[in-house]
Short mmCIF file of C-alpha atoms in Angstrom, two decimals:
data_model
loop_
_atom_site.label_atom_id
_atom_site.label_comp_id
_atom_site.label_asym_id
_atom_site.label_seq_id
_atom_site.Cartn_x
_atom_site.Cartn_y
_atom_site.Cartn_z
CA UNK A 1 81.63 76.57 89.37
CA UNK A 2 82.44 80.10 91.01
CA UNK A 3 86.06 80.65 91.20
CA UNK A 4 88.70 83.35 92.15
CA UNK A 5 92.18 83.42 90.65
CA UNK A 6 94.98 85.81 91.44
CA UNK A 7 98.06 86.59 89.80
CA UNK A 8 100.94 86.60 90.10
CA UNK A 9 101.56 84.33 93.05
CA UNK A 10 104.44 86.13 94.02
CA UNK A 11 105.96 89.74 93.16
CA UNK A 12 109.16 91.17 93.72
CA UNK A 13 109.53 94.84 93.16
CA UNK A 14 112.23 97.43 93.68
CA UNK A 15 111.20 100.42 96.03
CA UNK A 16 109.34 103.12 93.84
CA UNK A 17 108.77 100.34 91.01
CA UNK A 18 104.95 100.45 90.43
CA UNK A 19 103.08 97.50 89.34
CA UNK A 20 99.43 95.90 89.48
CA UNK A 21 98.11 92.59 91.01
CA UNK A 22 95.24 90.88 89.30
CA UNK A 23 91.92 89.15 90.55
CA UNK A 24 90.04 87.61 88.02
CA UNK A 25 86.67 85.85 89.02
CA UNK A 26 83.99 83.67 87.39
CA UNK A 27 80.96 83.72 89.56
CA UNK A 28 77.28 83.25 88.92
CA UNK A 29 76.18 86.82 90.52
CA UNK A 30 78.68 89.14 92.09
CA UNK A 31 77.44 91.18 95.12
CA UNK A 32 80.98 92.84 95.81
CA UNK A 33 84.59 92.32 95.64
CA UNK A 34 86.90 93.13 98.33
CA UNK A 35 90.75 93.53 98.76
CA UNK A 36 92.59 92.71 101.86
CA UNK A 37 96.19 92.96 103.01
CA UNK A 38 97.59 90.17 104.98
CA UNK A 39 100.82 90.19 107.15
CA UNK A 40 102.43 86.90 108.15
CA UNK A 41 100.84 85.42 111.05
CA UNK A 42 97.99 87.76 111.02
CA UNK A 43 94.47 88.05 109.90
CA UNK A 44 93.50 89.95 107.02
CA UNK A 45 92.98 93.75 107.03
CA UNK A 46 90.26 95.53 104.94
CA UNK A 47 91.42 97.82 102.01
CA UNK A 48 88.65 98.04 99.64
CA UNK A 49 85.18 97.11 98.61
CA UNK A 50 83.97 97.53 94.84
CA UNK A 51 80.48 96.81 93.74
CA UNK A 52 80.14 97.76 90.32
CA UNK A 53 82.26 97.66 86.83
CA UNK A 54 83.87 100.99 86.25
CA UNK A 55 84.47 101.61 90.08
CA UNK A 56 87.76 102.78 91.38
CA UNK A 57 88.92 103.22 94.78
CA UNK A 58 92.17 104.81 96.34
CA UNK A 59 94.05 104.69 99.43
CA UNK A 60 97.60 106.00 99.88
CA UNK A 61 99.86 104.37 97.20
CA UNK A 62 96.99 101.61 96.48
CA UNK A 63 94.21 102.02 93.85
CA UNK A 64 91.66 99.25 93.19
CA UNK A 65 89.51 99.03 89.78
CA UNK A 66 86.74 96.38 88.86
CA UNK A 67 85.70 95.47 85.44
CA UNK A 68 82.85 92.46 84.70
CA UNK A 69 85.59 89.92 84.75
CA UNK A 70 88.44 91.06 86.97
CA UNK A 71 89.97 93.74 89.53
CA UNK A 72 93.21 95.28 89.69
CA UNK A 73 95.06 96.38 92.76
CA UNK A 74 97.62 99.04 91.29
CA UNK A 75 100.27 99.84 93.75
CA UNK A 76 102.36 103.12 92.83
CA UNK A 77 105.94 103.96 94.00
CA UNK A 78 105.76 101.07 96.66
CA UNK A 79 107.85 101.09 99.79
CA UNK A 80 109.01 98.13 101.81
CA UNK A 81 106.23 98.36 104.35
CA UNK A 82 103.92 97.76 101.67
CA UNK A 83 105.44 93.90 101.49
CA UNK A 84 102.51 91.73 102.73
CA UNK A 85 100.10 89.08 100.88
CA UNK A 86 97.29 90.86 99.05
CA UNK A 87 94.05 88.85 99.16
CA UNK A 88 90.91 89.33 96.92
CA UNK A 89 87.46 88.00 97.73
CA UNK A 90 84.21 87.93 96.08
CA UNK A 91 80.78 87.83 97.59
CA UNK A 92 78.62 85.75 95.44
CA UNK A 93 74.79 85.88 95.40
CA UNK A 94 72.95 83.04 96.40
CA UNK A 95 69.60 84.33 96.88
CA UNK A 96 67.83 87.66 96.96
CA UNK A 97 69.01 88.53 100.30
CA UNK A 98 72.64 88.81 101.04
CA UNK A 99 72.30 86.84 104.12
CA UNK A 100 72.93 83.42 102.45
CA UNK A 101 75.71 84.78 100.14
CA UNK A 102 79.11 83.15 99.92
CA UNK A 103 82.60 84.39 100.15
CA UNK A 104 85.42 83.14 97.85
CA UNK A 105 88.92 83.94 98.57
CA UNK A 106 91.64 84.02 96.16
CA UNK A 107 95.02 82.46 97.07
CA UNK A 108 96.79 85.98 97.38
CA UNK A 109 99.71 87.43 95.79
CA UNK A 110 102.89 87.72 97.96
CA UNK A 111 104.36 90.95 97.36
CA UNK A 112 107.78 91.74 98.44
CA UNK A 113 109.27 95.41 98.09
CA UNK A 114 113.11 95.48 98.19
CA UNK A 115 114.60 98.68 99.67
CA UNK B 1 86.59 101.37 113.94
CA UNK B 2 85.76 97.67 113.98
CA UNK B 3 88.03 95.52 116.03
CA UNK B 4 87.84 91.62 116.22
CA UNK B 5 89.88 89.73 118.74
CA UNK B 6 90.68 86.35 119.17
CA UNK B 7 91.99 84.12 121.85
CA UNK B 8 94.35 82.59 122.20
CA UNK B 9 96.62 83.70 119.58
CA UNK B 10 98.28 80.38 119.61
CA UNK B 11 98.02 77.10 121.20
CA UNK B 12 99.88 73.63 121.01
CA UNK B 13 97.91 70.64 122.23
CA UNK B 14 98.20 67.00 122.35
CA UNK B 15 96.50 64.73 119.90
CA UNK B 16 92.98 63.73 121.35
CA UNK B 17 92.30 66.91 123.14
CA UNK B 18 89.82 69.49 122.45
CA UNK B 19 90.67 73.19 122.01
CA UNK B 20 88.43 76.08 122.45
CA UNK B 21 89.03 79.52 120.27
CA UNK B 22 87.22 82.67 121.27
CA UNK B 23 86.14 85.35 118.75
CA UNK B 24 85.06 88.88 120.01
CA UNK B 25 83.85 91.92 118.18
CA UNK B 26 85.06 94.47 120.67
CA UNK B 27 83.19 97.60 119.43
CA UNK B 28 80.37 96.58 117.48
CA UNK B 29 77.31 93.98 117.61
CA UNK B 30 78.03 91.20 114.95
CA UNK B 31 75.06 89.21 114.02
CA UNK B 32 77.08 87.15 111.72
CA UNK B 33 80.54 85.59 112.11
CA UNK B 34 82.67 83.48 109.96
CA UNK B 35 85.26 80.96 110.83
CA UNK B 36 88.17 80.30 108.26
CA UNK B 37 90.88 77.82 108.22
CA UNK B 38 94.26 78.90 106.26
CA UNK B 39 96.94 76.42 105.60
CA UNK B 40 100.52 77.79 104.70
CA UNK B 41 100.66 79.81 101.39
CA UNK B 42 97.13 78.74 100.84
CA UNK B 43 93.82 81.04 100.82
CA UNK B 44 91.32 81.34 103.46
CA UNK B 45 88.71 78.68 103.48
CA UNK B 46 85.52 79.16 104.99
CA UNK B 47 84.38 76.45 107.39
CA UNK B 48 81.11 77.90 108.79
CA UNK B 49 78.88 80.77 109.13
CA UNK B 50 77.73 81.64 112.63
CA UNK B 51 74.54 83.63 113.42
CA UNK B 52 73.51 84.78 116.80
CA UNK B 53 71.14 82.45 118.47
CA UNK B 54 70.91 79.96 115.69
CA UNK B 55 73.01 76.80 114.51
CA UNK B 56 76.12 77.49 112.61
CA UNK B 57 75.77 76.77 108.73
CA UNK B 58 78.82 74.43 107.87
CA UNK B 59 80.52 74.39 104.51
CA UNK B 60 80.88 71.21 102.64
CA UNK B 61 83.42 68.87 103.78
CA UNK B 62 83.72 70.36 107.21
CA UNK B 63 82.61 68.12 110.07
CA UNK B 64 80.02 69.92 112.38
CA UNK B 65 80.80 67.23 115.17
CA UNK B 66 84.46 68.03 115.16
CA UNK B 67 84.29 71.72 114.76
CA UNK B 68 81.85 72.94 117.30
CA UNK B 69 80.59 76.39 117.09
CA UNK B 70 78.59 78.49 119.73
CA UNK B 71 77.48 81.99 118.91
CA UNK B 72 76.05 82.82 122.13
CA UNK B 73 75.84 86.93 122.04
CA UNK B 74 76.13 89.53 119.50
CA UNK B 75 79.76 89.63 120.24
CA UNK B 76 81.00 86.35 120.94
CA UNK B 77 81.48 83.06 118.91
CA UNK B 78 83.52 80.01 119.89
CA UNK B 79 84.95 77.31 117.71
CA UNK B 80 85.75 74.17 119.66
CA UNK B 81 88.18 71.73 117.87
CA UNK B 82 87.13 68.23 119.36
CA UNK B 83 89.36 65.28 119.66
CA UNK B 84 92.00 67.39 117.76
CA UNK B 85 94.58 65.42 115.62
CA UNK B 86 97.93 66.64 113.66
CA UNK B 87 96.12 67.26 110.74
CA UNK B 88 93.95 69.73 112.35
CA UNK B 89 96.94 71.88 112.85
CA UNK B 90 96.32 75.20 110.99
CA UNK B 91 95.77 78.73 111.39
CA UNK B 92 92.29 79.81 112.39
CA UNK B 93 90.83 83.00 111.62
CA UNK B 94 87.28 84.35 112.39
CA UNK B 95 85.42 87.29 111.11
CA UNK B 96 82.59 89.48 112.05
CA UNK B 97 80.03 91.20 109.96
CA UNK B 98 77.98 94.18 110.78
CA UNK B 99 74.40 93.76 110.05
CA UNK B 100 73.06 91.59 107.30
CA UNK B 101 73.93 93.75 104.01
CA UNK B 102 76.95 92.82 101.94
CA UNK B 103 79.44 95.14 104.18
CA UNK B 104 82.95 94.01 104.55
CA UNK B 105 83.89 91.71 107.20
CA UNK B 106 86.46 92.55 109.82
CA UNK B 107 88.98 89.92 110.52
CA UNK B 108 90.49 88.72 114.08
CA UNK B 109 94.31 88.24 114.15
CA UNK B 110 93.95 84.52 113.96
CA UNK B 111 94.78 81.53 116.19
CA UNK B 112 97.83 79.25 115.20
CA UNK B 113 96.73 75.51 116.16
CA UNK B 114 99.44 73.29 116.65
CA UNK B 115 98.47 69.41 117.38
CA UNK B 116 101.23 67.15 118.49
#
């Protein structure tokens, strides 16, 4: 069964304290992995797409990496405004064309940065 | 950018009534739109995939007669919750995808539905 697991469920950090969020996946065929940020009561906001093992992408204090089994979202010197829930999602191949692919979301990591 | 809007942002209704939620892609044409439901502290659960001009594809366990989806144009999809009950109370989020390739989805801000 295709599965996406995020850990930890919740994380509290002091401002400036770097850490990493994990997204591990077990899927039949990975088409792409996505990271989103979701603030309370709002829809997810796109951060990154990763397509192949070894790929890395950066945006401000965030860096996403991908292996064949998991992805990490590294946050460097976080600020209180980085507090949010971070969601990981995978696009799973269903057939040769991407049109029938499935999207599976993890439950997210609630990140709280203390000033 | 790629902006997706939803209307209304929140709605309270009585049990047994129907509620319509609109999802619009404002600055691009979305051939595929997705509808999700999210319970507190839970993940987004895909309800259905909607392609313009064709019937929606529902995920297993989602009642298509209860959650009516219409994708009338390349910029508008609607979700109607028919005969709503308290257990239908949730956060409903739509997303829109550009083209047919595996691009990232762009999400709407969500609609909070409360059924009394």
